[in-house]
XYZ file of C-alpha atoms in Angstrom:
359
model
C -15.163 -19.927 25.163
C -12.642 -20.596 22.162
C -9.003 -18.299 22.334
C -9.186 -16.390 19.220
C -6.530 -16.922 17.165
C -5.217 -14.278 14.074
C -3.466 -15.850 11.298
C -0.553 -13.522 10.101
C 0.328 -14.343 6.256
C 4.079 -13.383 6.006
C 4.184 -12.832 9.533
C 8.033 -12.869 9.347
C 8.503 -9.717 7.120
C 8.788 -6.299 8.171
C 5.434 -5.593 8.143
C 3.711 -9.215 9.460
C 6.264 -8.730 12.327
C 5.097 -5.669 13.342
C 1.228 -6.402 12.963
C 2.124 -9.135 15.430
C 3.835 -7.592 18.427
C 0.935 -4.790 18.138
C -1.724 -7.311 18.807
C -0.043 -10.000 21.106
C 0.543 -6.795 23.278
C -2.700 -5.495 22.934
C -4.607 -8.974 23.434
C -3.184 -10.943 26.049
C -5.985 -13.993 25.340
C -4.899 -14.019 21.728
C -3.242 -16.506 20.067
C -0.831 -15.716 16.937
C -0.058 -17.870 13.835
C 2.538 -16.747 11.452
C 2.245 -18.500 7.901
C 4.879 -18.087 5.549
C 6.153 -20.889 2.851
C 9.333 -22.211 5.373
C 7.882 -24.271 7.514
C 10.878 -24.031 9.562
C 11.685 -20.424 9.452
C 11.784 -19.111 13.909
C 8.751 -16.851 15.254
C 10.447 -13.283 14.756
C 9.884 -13.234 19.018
C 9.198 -15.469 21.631
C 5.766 -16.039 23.123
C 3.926 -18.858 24.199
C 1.196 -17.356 22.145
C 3.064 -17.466 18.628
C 3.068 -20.512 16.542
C 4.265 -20.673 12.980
C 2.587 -22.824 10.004
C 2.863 -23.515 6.573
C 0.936 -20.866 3.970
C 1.846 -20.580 0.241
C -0.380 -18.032 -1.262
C 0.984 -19.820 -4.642
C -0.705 -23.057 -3.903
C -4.181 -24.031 -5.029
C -5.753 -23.827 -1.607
C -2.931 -21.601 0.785
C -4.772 -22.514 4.193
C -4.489 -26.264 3.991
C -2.192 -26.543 6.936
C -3.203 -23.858 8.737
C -5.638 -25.780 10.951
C -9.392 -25.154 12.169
C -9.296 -22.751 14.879
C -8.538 -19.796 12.611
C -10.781 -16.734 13.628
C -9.227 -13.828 11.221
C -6.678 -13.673 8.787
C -4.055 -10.437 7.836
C -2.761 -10.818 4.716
C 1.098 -8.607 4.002
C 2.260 -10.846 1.184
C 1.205 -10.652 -2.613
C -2.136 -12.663 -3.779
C -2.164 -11.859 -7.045
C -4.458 -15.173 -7.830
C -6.913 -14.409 -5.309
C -5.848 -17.843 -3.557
C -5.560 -16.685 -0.037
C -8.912 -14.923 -0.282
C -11.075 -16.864 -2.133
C -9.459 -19.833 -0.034
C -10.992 -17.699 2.844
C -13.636 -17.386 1.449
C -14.685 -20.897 1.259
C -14.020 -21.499 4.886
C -15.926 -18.619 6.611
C -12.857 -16.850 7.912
C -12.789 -13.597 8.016
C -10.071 -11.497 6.034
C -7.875 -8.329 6.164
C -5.533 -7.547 3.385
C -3.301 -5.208 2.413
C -1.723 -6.133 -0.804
C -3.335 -5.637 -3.349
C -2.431 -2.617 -5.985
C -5.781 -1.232 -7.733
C -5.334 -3.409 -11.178
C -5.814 -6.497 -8.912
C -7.513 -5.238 -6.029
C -10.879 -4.434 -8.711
C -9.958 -7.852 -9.983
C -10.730 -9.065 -6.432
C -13.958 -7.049 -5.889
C -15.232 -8.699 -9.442
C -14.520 -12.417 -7.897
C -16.297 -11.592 -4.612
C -18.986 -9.786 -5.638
C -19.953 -12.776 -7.557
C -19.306 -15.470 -4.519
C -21.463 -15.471 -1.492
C -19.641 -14.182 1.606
C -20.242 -15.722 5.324
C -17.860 -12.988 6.888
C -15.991 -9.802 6.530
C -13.816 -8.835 3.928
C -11.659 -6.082 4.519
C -9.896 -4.772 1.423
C -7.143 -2.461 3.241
C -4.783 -1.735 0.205
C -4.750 1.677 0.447
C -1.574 3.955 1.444
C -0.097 2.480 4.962
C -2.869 -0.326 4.632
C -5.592 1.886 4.595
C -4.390 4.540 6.777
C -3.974 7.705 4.706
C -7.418 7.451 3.165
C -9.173 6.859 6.535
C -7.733 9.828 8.093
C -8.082 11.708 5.036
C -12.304 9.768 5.891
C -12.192 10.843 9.599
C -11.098 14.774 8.826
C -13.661 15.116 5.784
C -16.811 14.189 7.511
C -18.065 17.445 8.317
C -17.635 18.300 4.929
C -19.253 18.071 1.387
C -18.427 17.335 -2.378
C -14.689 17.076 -1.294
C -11.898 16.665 -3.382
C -9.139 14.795 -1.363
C -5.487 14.933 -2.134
C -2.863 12.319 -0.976
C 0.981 13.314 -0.695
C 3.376 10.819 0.499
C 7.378 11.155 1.147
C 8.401 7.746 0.540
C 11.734 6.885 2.097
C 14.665 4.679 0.105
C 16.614 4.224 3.924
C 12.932 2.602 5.134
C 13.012 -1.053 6.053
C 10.432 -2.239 3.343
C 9.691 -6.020 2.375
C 10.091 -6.930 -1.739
C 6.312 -6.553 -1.846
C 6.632 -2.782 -1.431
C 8.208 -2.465 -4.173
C 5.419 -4.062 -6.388
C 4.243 -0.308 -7.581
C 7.497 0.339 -9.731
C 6.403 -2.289 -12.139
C 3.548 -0.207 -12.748
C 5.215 3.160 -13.834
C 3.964 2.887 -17.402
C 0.603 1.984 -16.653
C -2.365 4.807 -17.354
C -5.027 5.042 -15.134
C -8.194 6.581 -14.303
C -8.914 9.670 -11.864
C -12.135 11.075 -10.552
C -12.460 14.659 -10.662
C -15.541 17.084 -10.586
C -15.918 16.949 -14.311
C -15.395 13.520 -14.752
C -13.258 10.922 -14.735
C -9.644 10.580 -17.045
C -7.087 8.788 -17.936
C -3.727 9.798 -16.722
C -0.091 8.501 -16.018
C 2.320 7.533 -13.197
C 4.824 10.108 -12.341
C 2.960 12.890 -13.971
C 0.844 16.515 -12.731
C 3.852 17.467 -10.120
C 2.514 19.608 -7.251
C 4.737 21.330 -4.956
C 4.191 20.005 -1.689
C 5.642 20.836 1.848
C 6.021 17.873 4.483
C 5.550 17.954 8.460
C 9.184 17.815 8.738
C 9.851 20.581 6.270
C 11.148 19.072 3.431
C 9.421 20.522 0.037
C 9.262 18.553 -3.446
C 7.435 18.069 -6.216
C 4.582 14.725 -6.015
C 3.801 12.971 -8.976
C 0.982 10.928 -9.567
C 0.567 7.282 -8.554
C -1.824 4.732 -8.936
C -3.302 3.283 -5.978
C -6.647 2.151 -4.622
C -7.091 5.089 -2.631
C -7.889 6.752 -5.513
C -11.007 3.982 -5.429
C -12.550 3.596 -1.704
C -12.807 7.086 -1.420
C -14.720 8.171 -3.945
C -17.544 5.142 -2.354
C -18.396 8.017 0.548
C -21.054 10.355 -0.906
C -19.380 13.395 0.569
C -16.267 13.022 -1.716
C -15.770 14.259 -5.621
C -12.623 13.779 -6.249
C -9.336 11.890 -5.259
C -5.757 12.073 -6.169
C -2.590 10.450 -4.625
C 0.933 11.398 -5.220
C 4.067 10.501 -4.257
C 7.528 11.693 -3.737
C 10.998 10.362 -2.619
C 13.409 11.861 0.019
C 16.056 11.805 -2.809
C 15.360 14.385 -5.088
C 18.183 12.635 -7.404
C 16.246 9.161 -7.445
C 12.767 11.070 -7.951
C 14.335 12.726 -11.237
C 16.407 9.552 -12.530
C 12.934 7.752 -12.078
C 10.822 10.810 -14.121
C 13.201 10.514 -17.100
C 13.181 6.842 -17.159
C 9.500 6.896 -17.377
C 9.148 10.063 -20.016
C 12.201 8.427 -21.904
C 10.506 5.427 -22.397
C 13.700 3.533 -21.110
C 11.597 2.687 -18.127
C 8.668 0.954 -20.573
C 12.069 -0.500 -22.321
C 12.668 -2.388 -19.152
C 9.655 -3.794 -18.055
C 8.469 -6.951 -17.461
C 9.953 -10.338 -15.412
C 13.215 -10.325 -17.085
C 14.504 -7.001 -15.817
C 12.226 -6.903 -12.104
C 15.206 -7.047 -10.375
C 17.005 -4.393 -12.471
C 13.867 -1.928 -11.725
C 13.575 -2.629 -8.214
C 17.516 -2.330 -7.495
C 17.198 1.157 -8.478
C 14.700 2.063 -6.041
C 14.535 -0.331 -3.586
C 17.070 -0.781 -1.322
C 16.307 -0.906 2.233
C 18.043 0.662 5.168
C 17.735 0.502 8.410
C 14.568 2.634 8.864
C 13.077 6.159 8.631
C 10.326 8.624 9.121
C 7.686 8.641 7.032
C 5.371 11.752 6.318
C 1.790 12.275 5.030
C 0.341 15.210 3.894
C -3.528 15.307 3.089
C -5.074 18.127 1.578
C -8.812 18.278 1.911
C -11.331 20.837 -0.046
C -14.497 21.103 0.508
C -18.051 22.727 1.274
C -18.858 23.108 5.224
C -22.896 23.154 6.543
C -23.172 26.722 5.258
C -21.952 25.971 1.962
C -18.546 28.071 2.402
C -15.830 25.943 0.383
C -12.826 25.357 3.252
C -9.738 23.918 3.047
C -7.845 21.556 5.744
C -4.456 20.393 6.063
C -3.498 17.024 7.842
C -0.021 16.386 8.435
C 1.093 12.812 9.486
C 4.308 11.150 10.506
C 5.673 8.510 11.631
C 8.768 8.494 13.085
C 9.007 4.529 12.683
C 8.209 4.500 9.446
C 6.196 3.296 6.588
C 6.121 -0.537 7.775
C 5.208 0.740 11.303
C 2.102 3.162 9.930
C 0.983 -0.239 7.714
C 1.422 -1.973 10.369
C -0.444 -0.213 12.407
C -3.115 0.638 9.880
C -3.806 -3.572 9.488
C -4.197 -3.725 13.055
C -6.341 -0.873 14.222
C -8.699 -3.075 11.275
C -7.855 -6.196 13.053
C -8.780 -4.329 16.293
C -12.760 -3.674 15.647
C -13.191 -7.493 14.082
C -11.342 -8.754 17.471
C -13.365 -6.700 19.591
C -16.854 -7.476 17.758
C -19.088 -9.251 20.206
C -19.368 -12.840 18.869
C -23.245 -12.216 19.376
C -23.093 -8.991 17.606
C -20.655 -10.166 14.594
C -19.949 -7.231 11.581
C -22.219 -8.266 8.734
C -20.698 -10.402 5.845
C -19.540 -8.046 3.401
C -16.756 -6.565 1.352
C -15.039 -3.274 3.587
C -12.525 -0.863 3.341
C -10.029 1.069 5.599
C -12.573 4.108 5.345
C -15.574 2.009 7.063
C -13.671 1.585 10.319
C -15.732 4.460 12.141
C -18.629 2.953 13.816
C -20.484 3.607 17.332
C -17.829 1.366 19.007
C -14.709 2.727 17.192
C -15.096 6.708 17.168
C -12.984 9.330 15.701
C -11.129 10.010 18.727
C -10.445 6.725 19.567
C -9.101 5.797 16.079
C -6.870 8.895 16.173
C -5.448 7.999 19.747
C -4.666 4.561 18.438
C -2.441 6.165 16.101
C -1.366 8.903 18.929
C -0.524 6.069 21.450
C 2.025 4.552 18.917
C 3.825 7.412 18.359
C 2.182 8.658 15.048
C 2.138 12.559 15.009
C -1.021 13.860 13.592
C -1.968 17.340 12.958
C -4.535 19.716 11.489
């Protein structure tokens, strides 16, 4: 039988890192390849078991070096021509990725759904790769026409890659919601709620677009979806509200001033907690509307939950008999549950990592 082998794209960042050491410590038979675009850049740790290779999502087709014994590929770097996956694609592999913000992740769906698939497709852009939306999945189930709200406390101190920052160019941007009535338009940073986190800090969550807001509403059981976001300086959460209502914010968009935008909210530290709080409403078997709260942290922060929410989807394709393979397809985070991967073995996954979950 063939070693598997799980081709990390930007395997040295924060988050590719991460992924890695999850799985080589999980899968002992497992063979790791990180691709990033310097070919001579060291494995971020030592195994036998970790190679590095050449992958440049910019190039026409990314997985020319990456060689033919390639059984699934994690994507943590920006795609934003569809390169990677469409290069993919064409050779069978299966794919997890957990990139893409809504504009081009329905830009992806478009291309796909009009290209035959051979394997899996996991689409895992949600909040923490997928994570927030398939708890929010997991705790909803018993429920019906739900409406599902998404609070995040996004930390400045965390230690977050350049692609995390990809939502601030988006700030001006309108988008559409799903509610009962309908669905509208509305815009980043707007509708605060007052929200209290798991580790007691209370704030105000504005909107923000993200493709949560999408997979969600695919599950028959749920109405409505919202997501909203908040930073652990209060300061930095106003400054960026009155940029955006000014107008100054719209001022300086585009490539010329990226690095102006991002230096005002992106600056890395050397890591902090990150905390989730999902509000669920919705009709039980008698028809009684209920309410649930799920709180979530991490105390590793909001590369470790993505990291851990791209492999715990890395974990059911690697575990898949080869006899019983998942069926070709485009996924999301919220289709993990199956008869082999239950509720209470996706929620110790979490548990066993150090990810505090309660309801």
């Amino acid at each position: 039988m063939n070693r598997k082998m799980v081709l990390i794209v930007g395997g040295y960042g924060e988050v590719g890192r991460q992924i890695a050491q999850i799985l080589h410590d999980r899968h002992p038979d497992l063979d790791i390849a990180l691709g990033g675009r310097s070919p001579k850049k060291a494995a971020p740790f030592e195994s036998a078991r970790v190679q590095t290779v050449v992958v440049d999502n910019n190039a026409e087709d990314p997985l020319l070096y990456a060689g033919e014994n390639v059984s699934l590929i994690i994507n943590a770097v920006n795609d934003l021509q569809d390169r990677l996956l469409l290069s993919a694609v064409r050779r069978k592999i299966p794919l997890i990725d957990l990139t893409r913000w809504t504009e081009i992740f329905q830009q992806s769906i478009a291309k796909l759904k009009n290209t035959e698939l051979h394997a899996p497709v996991v689409l895992s852009s949600g909040w923490m790769a997928g994570t927030a939306s398939l708890l929010a999945m997991l705790h909803s189930a018993s429920l019906q026409n739900v409406a599902v709200n998404i609070h995040a406390l996004y930390s400045l101190r965390d230690k977050a890659g350049p692609d995390s920052a990809a939502y601030m160019d988006r700030m001006t941007i309108p988008f559409h919601i799903t509610e009962p009535k309908g669905s509208r338009l509305v815009f980043p940073m707007s509708d605060p709620v007052k929200v209290q986190f798991p580790n007691g800090y209370t704030a105000k969550c504005y909107r923000l677009d993200t493709p949560d807001h999408v997979t969600l509403l695919k599950a028959g059981h749920v109405d409505s979806a919202s997501f909203r976001i908040t930073f652990d300086s209060k300061a930095s959460t106003y400054a960026l509200i009155g940029l955006v209502k000014s107008g100054i914010w719209k001022m300086i968009s585009g490539d010329r001033f990226r690095s102006l935008r991002r230096s005002l909210l992106y600056n890395p530290g050397t890591g902090s907690a990150h905390h989730i709080l999902i509000q669920l409403k919705g009709r039980d078997h008698n028809g009684r509307w209920v309410e649930r709260r799920i709180a979530i942290s991490d105390p590793l922060g909001q590369t470790h939950l993505t990291a851990l929410g791209a492999a715990i989807q890395a974990e059911k394709l690697l575990r898949t008999p080869e006899d019983e393979p998942l069926a070709p397809g485009i996924y999301y985070p919220e289709d993990l549950p199956d008869m082999r991967m239950d509720t209470s073995t996706i929620i110790n996954y979490f548990k066993q990592y150090g990810v505090l979950i309660s309801h």
